[in-house]
Short mmCIF file of C-alpha atoms and ligand atoms in Angstrom, two decimals:
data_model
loop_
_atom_site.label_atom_id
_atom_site.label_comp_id
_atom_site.label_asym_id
_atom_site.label_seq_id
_atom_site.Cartn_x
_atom_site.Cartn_y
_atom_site.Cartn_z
CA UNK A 4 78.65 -3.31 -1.65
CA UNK A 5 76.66 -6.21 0.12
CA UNK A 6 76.98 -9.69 0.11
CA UNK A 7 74.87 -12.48 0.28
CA UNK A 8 74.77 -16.28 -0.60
CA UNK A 9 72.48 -18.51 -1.98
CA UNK A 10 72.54 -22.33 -3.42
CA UNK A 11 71.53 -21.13 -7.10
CA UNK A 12 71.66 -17.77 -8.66
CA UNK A 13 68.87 -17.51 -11.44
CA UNK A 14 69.21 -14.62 -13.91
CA UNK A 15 65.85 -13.87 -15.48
CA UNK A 16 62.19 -14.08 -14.28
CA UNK A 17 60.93 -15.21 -17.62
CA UNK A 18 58.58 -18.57 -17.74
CA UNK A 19 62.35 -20.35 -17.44
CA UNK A 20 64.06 -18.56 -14.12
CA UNK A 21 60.16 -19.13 -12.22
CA UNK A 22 59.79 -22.04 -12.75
CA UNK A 23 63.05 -23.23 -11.42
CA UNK A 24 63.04 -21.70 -8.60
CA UNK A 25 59.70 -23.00 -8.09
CA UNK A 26 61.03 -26.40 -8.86
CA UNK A 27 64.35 -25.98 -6.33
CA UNK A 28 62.38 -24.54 -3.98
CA UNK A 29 59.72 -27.18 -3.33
CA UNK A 30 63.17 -29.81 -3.38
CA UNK A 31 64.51 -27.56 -0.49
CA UNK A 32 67.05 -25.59 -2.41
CA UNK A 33 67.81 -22.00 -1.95
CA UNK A 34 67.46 -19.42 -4.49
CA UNK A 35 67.42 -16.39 -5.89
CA UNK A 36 66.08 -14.81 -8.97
CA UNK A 37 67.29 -11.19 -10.73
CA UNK A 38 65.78 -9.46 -13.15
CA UNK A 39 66.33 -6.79 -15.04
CA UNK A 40 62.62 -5.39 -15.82
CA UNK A 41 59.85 -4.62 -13.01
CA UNK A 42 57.29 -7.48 -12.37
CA UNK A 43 54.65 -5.64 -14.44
CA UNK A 44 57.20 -5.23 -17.50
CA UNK A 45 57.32 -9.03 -17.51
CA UNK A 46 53.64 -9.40 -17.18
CA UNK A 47 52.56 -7.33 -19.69
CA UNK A 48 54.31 -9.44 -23.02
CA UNK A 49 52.00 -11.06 -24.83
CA UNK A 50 54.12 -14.10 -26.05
CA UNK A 51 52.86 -18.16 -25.96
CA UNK A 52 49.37 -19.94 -25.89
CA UNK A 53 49.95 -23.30 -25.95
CA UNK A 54 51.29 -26.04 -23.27
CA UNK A 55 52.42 -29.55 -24.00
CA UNK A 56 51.61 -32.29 -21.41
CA UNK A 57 55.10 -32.15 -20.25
CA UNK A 58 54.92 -28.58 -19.43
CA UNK A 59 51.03 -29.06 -17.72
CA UNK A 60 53.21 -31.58 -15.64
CA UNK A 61 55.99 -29.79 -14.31
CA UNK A 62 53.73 -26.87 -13.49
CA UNK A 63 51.91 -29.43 -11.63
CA UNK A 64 55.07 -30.59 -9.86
CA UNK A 65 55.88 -26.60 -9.08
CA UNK A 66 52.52 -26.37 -7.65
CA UNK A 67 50.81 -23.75 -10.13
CA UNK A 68 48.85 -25.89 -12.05
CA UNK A 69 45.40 -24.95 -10.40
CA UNK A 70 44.22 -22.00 -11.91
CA UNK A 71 45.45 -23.45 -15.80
CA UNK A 72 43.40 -26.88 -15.15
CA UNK A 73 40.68 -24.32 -14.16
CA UNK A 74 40.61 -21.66 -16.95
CA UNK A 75 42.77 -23.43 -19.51
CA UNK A 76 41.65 -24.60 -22.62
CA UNK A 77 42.37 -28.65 -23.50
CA UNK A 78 42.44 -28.96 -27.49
CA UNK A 79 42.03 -32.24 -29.57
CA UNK A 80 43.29 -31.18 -32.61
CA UNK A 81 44.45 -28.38 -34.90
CA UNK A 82 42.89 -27.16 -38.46
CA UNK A 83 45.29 -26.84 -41.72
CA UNK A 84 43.61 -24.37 -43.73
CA UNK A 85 44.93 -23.56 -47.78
CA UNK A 86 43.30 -23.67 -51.06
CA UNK A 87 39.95 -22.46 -49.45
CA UNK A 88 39.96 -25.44 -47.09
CA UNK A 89 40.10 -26.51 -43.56
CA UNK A 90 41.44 -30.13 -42.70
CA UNK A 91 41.59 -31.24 -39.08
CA UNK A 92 44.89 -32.63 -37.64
CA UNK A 93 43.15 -35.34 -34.59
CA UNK A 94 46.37 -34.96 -32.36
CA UNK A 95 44.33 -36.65 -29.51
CA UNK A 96 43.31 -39.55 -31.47
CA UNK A 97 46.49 -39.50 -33.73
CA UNK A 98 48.87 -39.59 -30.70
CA UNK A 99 46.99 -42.85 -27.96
CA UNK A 100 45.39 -39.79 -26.77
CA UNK A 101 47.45 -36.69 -25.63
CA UNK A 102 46.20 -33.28 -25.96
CA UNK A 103 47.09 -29.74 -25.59
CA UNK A 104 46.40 -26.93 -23.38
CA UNK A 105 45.48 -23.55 -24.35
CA UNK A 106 46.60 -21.51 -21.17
CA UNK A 107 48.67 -18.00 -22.25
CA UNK A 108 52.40 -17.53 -21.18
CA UNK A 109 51.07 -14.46 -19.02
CA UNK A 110 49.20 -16.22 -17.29
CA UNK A 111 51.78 -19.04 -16.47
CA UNK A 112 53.95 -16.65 -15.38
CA UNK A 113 51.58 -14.76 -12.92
CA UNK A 114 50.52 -18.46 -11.63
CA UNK A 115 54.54 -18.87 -10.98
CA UNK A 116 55.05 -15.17 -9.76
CA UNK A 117 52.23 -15.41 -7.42
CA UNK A 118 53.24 -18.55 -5.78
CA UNK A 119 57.18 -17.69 -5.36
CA UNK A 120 55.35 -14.59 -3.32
CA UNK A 121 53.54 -16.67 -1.04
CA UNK A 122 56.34 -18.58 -0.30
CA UNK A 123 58.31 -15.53 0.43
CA UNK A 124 61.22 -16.00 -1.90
CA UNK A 125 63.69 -13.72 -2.77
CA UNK A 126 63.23 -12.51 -6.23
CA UNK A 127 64.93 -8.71 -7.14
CA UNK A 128 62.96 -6.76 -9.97
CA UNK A 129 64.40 -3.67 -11.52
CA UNK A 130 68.39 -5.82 -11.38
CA UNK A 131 71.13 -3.55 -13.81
CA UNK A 132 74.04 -4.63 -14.74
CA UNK A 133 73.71 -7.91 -13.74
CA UNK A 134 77.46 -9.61 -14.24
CA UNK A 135 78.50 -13.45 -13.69
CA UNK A 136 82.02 -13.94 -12.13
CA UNK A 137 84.09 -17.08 -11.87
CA UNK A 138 81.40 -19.79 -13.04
CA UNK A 139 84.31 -21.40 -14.67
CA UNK A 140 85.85 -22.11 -11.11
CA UNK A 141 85.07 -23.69 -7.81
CA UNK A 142 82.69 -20.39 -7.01
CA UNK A 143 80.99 -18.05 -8.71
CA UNK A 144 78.98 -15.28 -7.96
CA UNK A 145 76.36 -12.69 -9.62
CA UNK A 146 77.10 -9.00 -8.83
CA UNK A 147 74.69 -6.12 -9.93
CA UNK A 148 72.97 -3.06 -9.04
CA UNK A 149 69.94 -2.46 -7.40
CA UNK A 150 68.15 1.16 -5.65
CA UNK A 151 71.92 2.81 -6.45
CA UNK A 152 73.83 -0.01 -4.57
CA UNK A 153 76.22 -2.42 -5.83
CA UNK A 154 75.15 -6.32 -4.68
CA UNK A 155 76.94 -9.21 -4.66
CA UNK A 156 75.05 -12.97 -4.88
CA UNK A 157 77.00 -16.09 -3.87
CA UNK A 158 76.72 -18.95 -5.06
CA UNK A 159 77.21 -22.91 -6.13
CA UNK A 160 75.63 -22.46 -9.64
CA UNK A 161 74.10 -19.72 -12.20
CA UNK A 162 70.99 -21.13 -14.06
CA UNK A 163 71.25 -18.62 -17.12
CA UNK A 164 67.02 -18.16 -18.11
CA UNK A 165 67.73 -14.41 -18.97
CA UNK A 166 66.58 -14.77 -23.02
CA UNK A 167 67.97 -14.29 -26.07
CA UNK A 168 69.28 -10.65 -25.27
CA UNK A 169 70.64 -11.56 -21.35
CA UNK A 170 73.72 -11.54 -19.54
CA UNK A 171 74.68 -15.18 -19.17
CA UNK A 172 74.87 -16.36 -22.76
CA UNK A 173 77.06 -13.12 -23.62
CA UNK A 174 79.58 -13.69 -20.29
CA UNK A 175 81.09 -17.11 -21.96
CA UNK A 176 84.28 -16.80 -23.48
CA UNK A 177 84.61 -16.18 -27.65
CA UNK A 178 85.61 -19.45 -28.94
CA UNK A 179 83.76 -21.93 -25.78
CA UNK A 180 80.22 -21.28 -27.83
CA UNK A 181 79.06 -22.66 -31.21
CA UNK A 182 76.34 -20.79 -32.16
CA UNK A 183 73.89 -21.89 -35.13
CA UNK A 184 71.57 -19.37 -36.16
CA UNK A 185 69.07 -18.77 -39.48
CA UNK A 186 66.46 -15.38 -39.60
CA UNK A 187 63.61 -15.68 -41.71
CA UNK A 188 62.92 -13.44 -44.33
CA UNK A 189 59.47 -12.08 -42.59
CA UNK A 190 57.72 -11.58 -39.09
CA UNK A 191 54.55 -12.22 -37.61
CA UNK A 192 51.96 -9.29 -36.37
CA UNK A 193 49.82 -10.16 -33.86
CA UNK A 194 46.89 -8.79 -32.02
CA UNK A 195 44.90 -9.37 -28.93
CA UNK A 196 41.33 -8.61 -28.93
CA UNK A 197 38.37 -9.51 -26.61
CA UNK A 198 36.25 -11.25 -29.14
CA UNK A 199 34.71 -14.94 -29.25
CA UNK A 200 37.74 -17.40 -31.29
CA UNK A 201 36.26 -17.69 -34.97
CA UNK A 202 36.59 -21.36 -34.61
CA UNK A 203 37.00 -24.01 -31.55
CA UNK A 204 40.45 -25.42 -32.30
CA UNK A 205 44.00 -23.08 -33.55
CA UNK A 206 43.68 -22.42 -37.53
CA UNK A 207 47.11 -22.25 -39.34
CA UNK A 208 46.46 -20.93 -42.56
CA UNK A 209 48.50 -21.46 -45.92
CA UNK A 210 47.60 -18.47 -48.18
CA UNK A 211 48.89 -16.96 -51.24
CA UNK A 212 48.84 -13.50 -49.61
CA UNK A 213 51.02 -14.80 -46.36
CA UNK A 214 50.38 -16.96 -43.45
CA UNK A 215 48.21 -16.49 -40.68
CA UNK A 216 47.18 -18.34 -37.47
CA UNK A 217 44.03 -17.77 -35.12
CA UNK A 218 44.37 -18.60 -31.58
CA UNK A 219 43.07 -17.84 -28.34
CA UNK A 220 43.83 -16.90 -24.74
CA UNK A 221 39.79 -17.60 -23.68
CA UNK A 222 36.33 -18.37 -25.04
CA UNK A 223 36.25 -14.18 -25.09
CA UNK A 224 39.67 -13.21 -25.75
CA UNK A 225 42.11 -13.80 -29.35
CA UNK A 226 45.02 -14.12 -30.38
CA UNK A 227 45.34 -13.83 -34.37
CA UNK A 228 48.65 -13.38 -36.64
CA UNK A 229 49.51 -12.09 -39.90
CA UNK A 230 52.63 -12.69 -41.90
CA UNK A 231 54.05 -9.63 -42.23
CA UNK A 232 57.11 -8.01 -43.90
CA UNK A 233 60.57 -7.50 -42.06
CA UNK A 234 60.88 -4.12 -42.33
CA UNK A 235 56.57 -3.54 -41.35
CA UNK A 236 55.64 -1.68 -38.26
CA UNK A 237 52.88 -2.86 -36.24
CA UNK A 238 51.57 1.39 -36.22
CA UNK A 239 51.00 0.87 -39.48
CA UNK A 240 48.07 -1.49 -39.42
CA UNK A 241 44.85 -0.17 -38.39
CA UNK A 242 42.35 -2.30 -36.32
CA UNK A 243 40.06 -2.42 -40.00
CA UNK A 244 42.92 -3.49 -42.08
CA UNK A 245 44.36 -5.94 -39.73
CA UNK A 246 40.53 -7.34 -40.10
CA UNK A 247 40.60 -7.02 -43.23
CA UNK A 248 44.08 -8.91 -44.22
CA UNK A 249 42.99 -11.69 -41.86
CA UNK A 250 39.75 -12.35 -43.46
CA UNK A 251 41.56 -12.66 -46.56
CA UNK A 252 43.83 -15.07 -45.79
CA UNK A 253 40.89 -17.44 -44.51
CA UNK A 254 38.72 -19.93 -46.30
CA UNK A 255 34.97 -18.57 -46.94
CA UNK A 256 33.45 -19.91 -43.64
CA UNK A 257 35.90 -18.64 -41.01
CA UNK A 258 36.53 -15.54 -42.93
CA UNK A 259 32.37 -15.54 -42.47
CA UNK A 260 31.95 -16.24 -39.12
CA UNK A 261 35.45 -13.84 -38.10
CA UNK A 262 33.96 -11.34 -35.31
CA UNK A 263 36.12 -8.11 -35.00
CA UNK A 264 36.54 -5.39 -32.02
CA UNK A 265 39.74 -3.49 -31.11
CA UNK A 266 43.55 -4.30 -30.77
CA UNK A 267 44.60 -4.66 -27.01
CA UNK A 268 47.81 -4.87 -28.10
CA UNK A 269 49.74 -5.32 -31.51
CA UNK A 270 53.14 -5.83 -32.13
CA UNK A 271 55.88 -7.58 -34.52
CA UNK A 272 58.12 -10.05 -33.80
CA UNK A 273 60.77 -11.01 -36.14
CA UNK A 274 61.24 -15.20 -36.85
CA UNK A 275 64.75 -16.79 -35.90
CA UNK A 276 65.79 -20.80 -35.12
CA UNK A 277 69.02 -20.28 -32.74
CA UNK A 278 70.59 -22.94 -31.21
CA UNK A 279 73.83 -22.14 -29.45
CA UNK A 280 75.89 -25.32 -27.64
CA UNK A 281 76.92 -26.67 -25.78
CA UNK A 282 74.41 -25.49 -22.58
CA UNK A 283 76.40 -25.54 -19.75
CA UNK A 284 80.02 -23.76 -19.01
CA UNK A 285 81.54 -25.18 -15.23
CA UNK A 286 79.04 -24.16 -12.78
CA UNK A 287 76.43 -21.65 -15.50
CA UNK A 288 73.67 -23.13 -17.26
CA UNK A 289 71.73 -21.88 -19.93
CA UNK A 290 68.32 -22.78 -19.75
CA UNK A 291 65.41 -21.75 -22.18
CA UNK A 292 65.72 -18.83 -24.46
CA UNK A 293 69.12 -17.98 -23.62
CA UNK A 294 70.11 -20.53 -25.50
CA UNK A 295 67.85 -21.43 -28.13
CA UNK A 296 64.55 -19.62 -30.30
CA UNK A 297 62.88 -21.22 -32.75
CA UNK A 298 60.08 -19.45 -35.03
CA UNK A 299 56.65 -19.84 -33.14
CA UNK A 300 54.87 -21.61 -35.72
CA UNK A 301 55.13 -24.80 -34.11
CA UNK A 302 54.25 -23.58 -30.33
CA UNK A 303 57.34 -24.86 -29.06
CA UNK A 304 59.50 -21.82 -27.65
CA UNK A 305 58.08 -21.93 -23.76
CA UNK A 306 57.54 -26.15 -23.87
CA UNK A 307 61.38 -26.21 -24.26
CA UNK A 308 61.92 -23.82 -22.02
CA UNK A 309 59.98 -25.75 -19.78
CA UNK A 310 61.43 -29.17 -20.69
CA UNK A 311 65.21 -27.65 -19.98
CA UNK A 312 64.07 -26.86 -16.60
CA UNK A 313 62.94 -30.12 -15.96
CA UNK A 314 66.37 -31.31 -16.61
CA UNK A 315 68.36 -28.82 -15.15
CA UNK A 316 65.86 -28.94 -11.68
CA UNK A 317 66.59 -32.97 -11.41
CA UNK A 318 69.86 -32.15 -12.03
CA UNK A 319 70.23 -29.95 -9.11
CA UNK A 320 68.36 -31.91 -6.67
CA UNK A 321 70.50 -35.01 -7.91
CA UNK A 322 73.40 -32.57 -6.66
CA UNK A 323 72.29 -31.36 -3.11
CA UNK A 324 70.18 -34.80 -2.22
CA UNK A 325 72.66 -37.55 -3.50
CA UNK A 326 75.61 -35.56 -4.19
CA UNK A 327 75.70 -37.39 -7.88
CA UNK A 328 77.05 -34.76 -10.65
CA UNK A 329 76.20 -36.81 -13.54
CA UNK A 330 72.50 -35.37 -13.97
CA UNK A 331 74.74 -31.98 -14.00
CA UNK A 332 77.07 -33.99 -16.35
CA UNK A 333 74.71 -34.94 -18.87
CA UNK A 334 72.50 -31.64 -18.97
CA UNK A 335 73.97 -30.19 -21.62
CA UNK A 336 73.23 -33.48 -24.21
CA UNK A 337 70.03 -34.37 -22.54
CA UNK A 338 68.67 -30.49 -23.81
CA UNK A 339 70.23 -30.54 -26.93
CA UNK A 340 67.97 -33.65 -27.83
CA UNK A 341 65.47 -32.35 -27.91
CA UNK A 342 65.78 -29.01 -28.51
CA UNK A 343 67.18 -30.31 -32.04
CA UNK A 344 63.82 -32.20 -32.58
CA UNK A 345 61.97 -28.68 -32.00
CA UNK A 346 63.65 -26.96 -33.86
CA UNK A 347 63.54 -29.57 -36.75
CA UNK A 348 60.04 -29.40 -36.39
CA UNK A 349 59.82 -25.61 -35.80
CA UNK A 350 62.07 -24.84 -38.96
CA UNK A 351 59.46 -27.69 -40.85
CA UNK A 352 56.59 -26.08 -40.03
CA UNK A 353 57.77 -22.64 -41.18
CA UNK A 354 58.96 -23.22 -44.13
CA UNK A 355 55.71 -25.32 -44.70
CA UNK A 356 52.87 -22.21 -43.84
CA UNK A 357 54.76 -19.22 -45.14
CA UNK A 358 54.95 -17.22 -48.62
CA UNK A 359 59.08 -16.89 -49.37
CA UNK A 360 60.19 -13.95 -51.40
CA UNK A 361 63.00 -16.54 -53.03
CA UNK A 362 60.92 -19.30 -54.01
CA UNK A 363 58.66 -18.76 -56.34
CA UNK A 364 55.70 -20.70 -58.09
CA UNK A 365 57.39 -24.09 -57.92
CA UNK A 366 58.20 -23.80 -53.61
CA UNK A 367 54.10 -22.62 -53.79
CA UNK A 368 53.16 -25.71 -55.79
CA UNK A 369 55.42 -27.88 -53.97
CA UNK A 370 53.80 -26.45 -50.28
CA UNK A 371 50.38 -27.78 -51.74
CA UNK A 372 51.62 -30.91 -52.23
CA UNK A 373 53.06 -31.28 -49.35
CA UNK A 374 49.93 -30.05 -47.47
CA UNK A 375 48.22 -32.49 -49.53
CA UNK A 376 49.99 -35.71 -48.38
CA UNK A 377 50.01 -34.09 -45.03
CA UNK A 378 46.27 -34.20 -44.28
CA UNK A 379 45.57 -37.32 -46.65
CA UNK A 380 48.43 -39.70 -45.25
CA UNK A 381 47.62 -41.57 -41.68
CA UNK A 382 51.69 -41.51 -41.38
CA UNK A 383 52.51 -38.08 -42.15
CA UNK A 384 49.20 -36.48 -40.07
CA UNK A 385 50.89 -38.91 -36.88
CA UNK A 386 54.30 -37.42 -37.71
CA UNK A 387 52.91 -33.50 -37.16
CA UNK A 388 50.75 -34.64 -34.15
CA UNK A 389 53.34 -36.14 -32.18
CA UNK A 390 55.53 -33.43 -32.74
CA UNK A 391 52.89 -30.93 -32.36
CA UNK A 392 51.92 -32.39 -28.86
CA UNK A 393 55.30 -32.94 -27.53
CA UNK A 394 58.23 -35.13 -27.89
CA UNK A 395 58.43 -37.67 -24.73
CA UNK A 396 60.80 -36.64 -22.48
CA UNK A 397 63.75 -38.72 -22.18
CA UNK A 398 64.16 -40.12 -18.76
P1 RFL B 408 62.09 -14.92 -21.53
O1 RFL B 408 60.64 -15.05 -21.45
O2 RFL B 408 62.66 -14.05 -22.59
O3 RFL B 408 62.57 -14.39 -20.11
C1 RFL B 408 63.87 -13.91 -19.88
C2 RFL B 408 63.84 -12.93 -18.74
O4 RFL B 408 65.16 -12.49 -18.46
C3 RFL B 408 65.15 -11.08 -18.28
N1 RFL B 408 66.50 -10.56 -18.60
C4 RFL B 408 67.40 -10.24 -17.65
N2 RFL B 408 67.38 -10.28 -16.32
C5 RFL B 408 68.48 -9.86 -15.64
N3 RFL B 408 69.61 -9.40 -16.27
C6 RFL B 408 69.68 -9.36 -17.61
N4 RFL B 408 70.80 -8.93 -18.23
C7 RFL B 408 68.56 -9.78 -18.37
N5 RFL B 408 68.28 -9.87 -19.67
C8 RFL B 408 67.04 -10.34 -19.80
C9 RFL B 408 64.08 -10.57 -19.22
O5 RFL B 408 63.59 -9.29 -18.84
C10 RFL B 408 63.04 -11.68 -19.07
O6 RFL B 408 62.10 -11.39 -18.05
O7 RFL B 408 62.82 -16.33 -21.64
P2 RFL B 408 62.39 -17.79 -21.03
O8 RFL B 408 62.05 -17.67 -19.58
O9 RFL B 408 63.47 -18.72 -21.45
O10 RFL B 408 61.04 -18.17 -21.74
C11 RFL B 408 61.01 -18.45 -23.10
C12 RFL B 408 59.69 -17.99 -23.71
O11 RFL B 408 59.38 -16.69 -23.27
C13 RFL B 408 59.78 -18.00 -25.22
O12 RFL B 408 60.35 -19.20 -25.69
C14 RFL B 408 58.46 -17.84 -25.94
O13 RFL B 408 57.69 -16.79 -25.46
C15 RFL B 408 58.79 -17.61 -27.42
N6 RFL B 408 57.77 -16.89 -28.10
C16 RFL B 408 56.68 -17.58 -28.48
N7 RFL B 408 56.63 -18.92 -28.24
C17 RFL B 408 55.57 -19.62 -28.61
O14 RFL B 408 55.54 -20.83 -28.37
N8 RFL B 408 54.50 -18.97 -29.21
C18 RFL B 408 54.51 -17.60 -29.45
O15 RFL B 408 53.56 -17.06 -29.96
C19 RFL B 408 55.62 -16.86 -29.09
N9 RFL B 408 55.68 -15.51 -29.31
C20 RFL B 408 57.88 -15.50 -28.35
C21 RFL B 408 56.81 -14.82 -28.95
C22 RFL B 408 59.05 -14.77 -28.01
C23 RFL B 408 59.17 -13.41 -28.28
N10 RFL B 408 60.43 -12.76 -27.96
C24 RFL B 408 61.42 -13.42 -27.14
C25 RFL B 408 60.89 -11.58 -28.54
C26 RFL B 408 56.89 -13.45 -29.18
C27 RFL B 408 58.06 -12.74 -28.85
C28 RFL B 408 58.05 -11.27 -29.12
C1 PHB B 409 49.53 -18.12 -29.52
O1 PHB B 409 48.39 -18.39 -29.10
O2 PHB B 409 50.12 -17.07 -29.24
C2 PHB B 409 50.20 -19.09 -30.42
C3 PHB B 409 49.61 -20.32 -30.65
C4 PHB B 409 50.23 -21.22 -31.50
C5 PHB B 409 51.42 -20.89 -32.10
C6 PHB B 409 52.02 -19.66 -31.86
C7 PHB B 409 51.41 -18.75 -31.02
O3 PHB B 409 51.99 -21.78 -32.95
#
C-alpha cells in the first residue's frame, strides 16, 4: 500500500469535485481528486445546458470562464408553448436584468479538466473501490485502488461530489441521514443532433401527448426532449419517429420550421427530487449530486452543484486562512436553503409541463389554467423568472 497526504480529498470529477479543486487550488489549498471512470467516460455524458449568473461567476473566480464567455450562448428569455401557442417568459427584463447562459455541462467540465492539467494537479482517473475512513474523527483518510495497488489519501477533509450513485453519501452511518426522495412516474429522452435550434430562445412545451423541451448546445448543434414512459428504451425510437413525436408536440410554426438530421446520441433518464440532510458528517461533505437531484425541468441540477461549491470552497479557505470553523459550521444550513428553493421550483415546474397517468382531465384543465395566469400575470411571470435565473446567493 502507499501513502500520501493532502489538505482535501475530493471524490468525484463531476462539474462538483472540478470545480473545487479549482476553487482550493487558486486559494492555495492542496488537493486531490479520485474518480472512478476514465477522463473520456466523464466527458462523453451529455447532461446540462444552462448556467445561472452565479455559476458564470464562480467559473470566473476558478479561472475557466474564457472559452464559455466566448462560445456560450446569453438568453433573455424562455418560450411557454401549450394549446398551439408560444408565450415568452422576459427573464432579463422581468428580473432588473439578469440572464442566462447557454454553455453545455461537457463543455464546463473540459474548461475545468483542462485547466486542473495545466496547473499540474493531481487528479486519479480509473479510482475502484474508493472507501472513506474515520471522517467522523480528528483524521480521515480515502483508501482505494488504482493499476492493481492499494492507495491510501490523507487528509483534513473529504468533499463528497461523487453523485447520486458514489461512495461518500453511502459511507454515513444508517440512522445520521434523513433522506427525502419522490420518482416521477415518466423520463425524459433526449437527443443530440447537429442541426440549427428551431427557435432562438429554450421552448418548454405543454402537450396533450407529453412534454417536450428544445434546447441547444450551439447555433449548429441541439438538444431536444421527449416525455417518455418509465419503462421506454431509448433503442426503441428511431431518428424519424423521434422527429416525428417532437413535431407533434409543437405549435404549427416551430413544428414548421423544426430541421432534422441524425441522433449523436440518445438516451433516457429517469426524473427524481432527492434531498438527503443534513450535508456534512465531522470532517465529509457532500456537495452537489451526492446529495440532492431534482428533475431537470427547471435547469437547476449543475447551478446547485455549483452554488454548494461556492459555499463549501469559502468554507475551506475560511479554515486554512483564518482558522474560523463557522463557514464549515454553517455549510450544511447555508446549502439546504437553497437547495429547498430548487427543488420547490424544480418539483413546480414538473408537475406544471408534464402529462400524469393519475390525474386525469381535471389536473389537464387545471395545468391550462395555471399556464394561463402564468404568462398573463406580471407577478406570477416575475415569480418563474427569478427562479428560473437563479436565486441570489446568500452571503
Ligand atoms: P456528477 O456529474 O454525477 O459527477 C459525479 C462524479 O463522481 C464519479 N463517481 C465516483 N468517483 C469515485 N468513486 C466513486 N465511488 C464514484 N461514484 C461516482 C462519477 O463517475 C462522476 O464523474 O455529479 P456533480 O459533479 O455533483 O454534478 C451534478 C450534475 O452533473 C447534475 O446535477 C446535472 O447534470 C443533472 N442533470 C441535468 N441537469 C440539468 O440542469 N439539466 C439536464 O438536462 C440534466 N440532465 C442530469 C441530466 C443528470 C443525469 N444523471 C445524473 C443520471 C441527465 C442525467 C442522465
Ligand atoms: C439542456 O439543454 O440539456 C437542458 C436545458 C434546459 C433544461 C434541461 C436541460 O431545463
Amino acid at each position: 500500500m502507499t501513502t500520501r497526504r493532502t489538505q482535501v480529498a475530493i471524490v468525484g470529477a463531476g462539474p462538483s469535485g472540478l470545480l473545487l479543486g479549482q476553487l482550493l487550488h487558486k486559494a492555495g489549498i492542496d488537493n486531490v481528486i479520485l474518480e472512478r471512470q476514465s477522463a473520456d467516460y466523464v466527458l462523453g455524458r451529455i447532461r446540462a445546458g444552462v448556467l445561472e449568473q452565479t455559476t458564470m461567476d464562480l467559473l470566473d473566480a476558478a479561472g475557466v470562464g474564457a472559452r464559455m464567455h466566448a462560445e456560450g450562448l446569453r438568453h433573455d428569455g424562455v418560450e411557454l408553448s401549450f394549446d398551439g401557442q408560444r408565450h415568452r417568459i422576459d427573464l432579463h427584463g422581468l428580473t432588473g436584468g439578469k440572464q442566462v447562459m447557454v454553455y453545455g455541462q461537457t463543455e464546463v467540465t473540459r474548461d475545468l479538466m483542462a485547466a486542473r492539467e495545466a496547473e499540474g494537479l493531481a487528479t486519479v482517473y480509473d479510482a475502484k473501490d474508493v472507501a472513506l475512513q474515520g471522517f467522523d474523527g480528528a483524521t480521515s483518510a480515502v483508501t482505494y485502488r488504482h493499476g492493481g495497488v492499494t492507495h491510501e489519501l490523507q487528509c483534513d477533509y473529504i468533499a463528497g461530489c461523487d453523485g447520486y450513485h458514489g461512495a461518500s453519501r453511502a459511507s454515513v452511518p444508517d440512522g445520521a441521514l434523513k433522506t427525502h426522495e419522490r420518482i416521477y412516474p415518466f423520463g425524459w429522452l433526449g437527443v443530440l443532433a447537429d442541426t440549427p435550434p428551431v427557435s432562438h430562445e429554450l421552448i418548454y412545451s405543454n402537450h396533450e401527448r407529453g412534454f417536450a423541451l428544445c434546447s441547444m448546445r450551439s447555433a449548429t448543434r441541439t438538444r431536444y426532449y421527449l416525455q417518455c414512459p418509465l419503462d421506454d428504451k431509448a433503442e426503441r425510437w428511431s431518428d424519424d419517429a423521434f422527429w416525428d413525436e417532437l413535431r407533434r408536440r409543437l405549435d404549427p410554426e416551430a413544428a414548421e420550421s423544426l430541421v432534422t438530421g441524425p441522433a449523436i446520441e440518445k438516451s433516457i433518464a429517469p426524473l427524481r427530487s432527492f434531498v438527503a440532510e443534513p450535508m456534512r458528517f465531522g470532517r465529509l461533505f457532500l456537495a452537489g449530486d451526492a446529495a440532492h437531484i431534482v428533475p431537470p425541468t427547471g435547469a437547476k441540477g449543475l447551478n446547485l452543484a455549483a452554488s454548494d461549491v461556492h459555499y463549501l470552497s469559502r468554507a475551506l479557505i475560511e479554515h486554512y486562512a483564518e482558522r474560523s470553523d463557522a463557514g464549515i459550521r454553517a455549510y450544511s444550513d447555508s446549502c439546504l436553503r437553497r437547495v429547498w428553493k430548487a427543488s420547490r421550483f424544480s418539483w413546480w415546474f414538473t408537475s406544471l409541463m408534464h402529462q400524469f397517468p393519475d390525474t386525469g382531465a381535471i389536473g389537464h384543465q387545471l395545468q391550462r389554467a395555471e399556464l394561463d395566469y402564468l404568462v398573463n400575470s406580471r407577478a406570477a411571470s416575475t415569480a418563474m423568472a427569478e427562479n428560473y435565473v437563479g436565486l441570489p446567493l446568500a452571503t
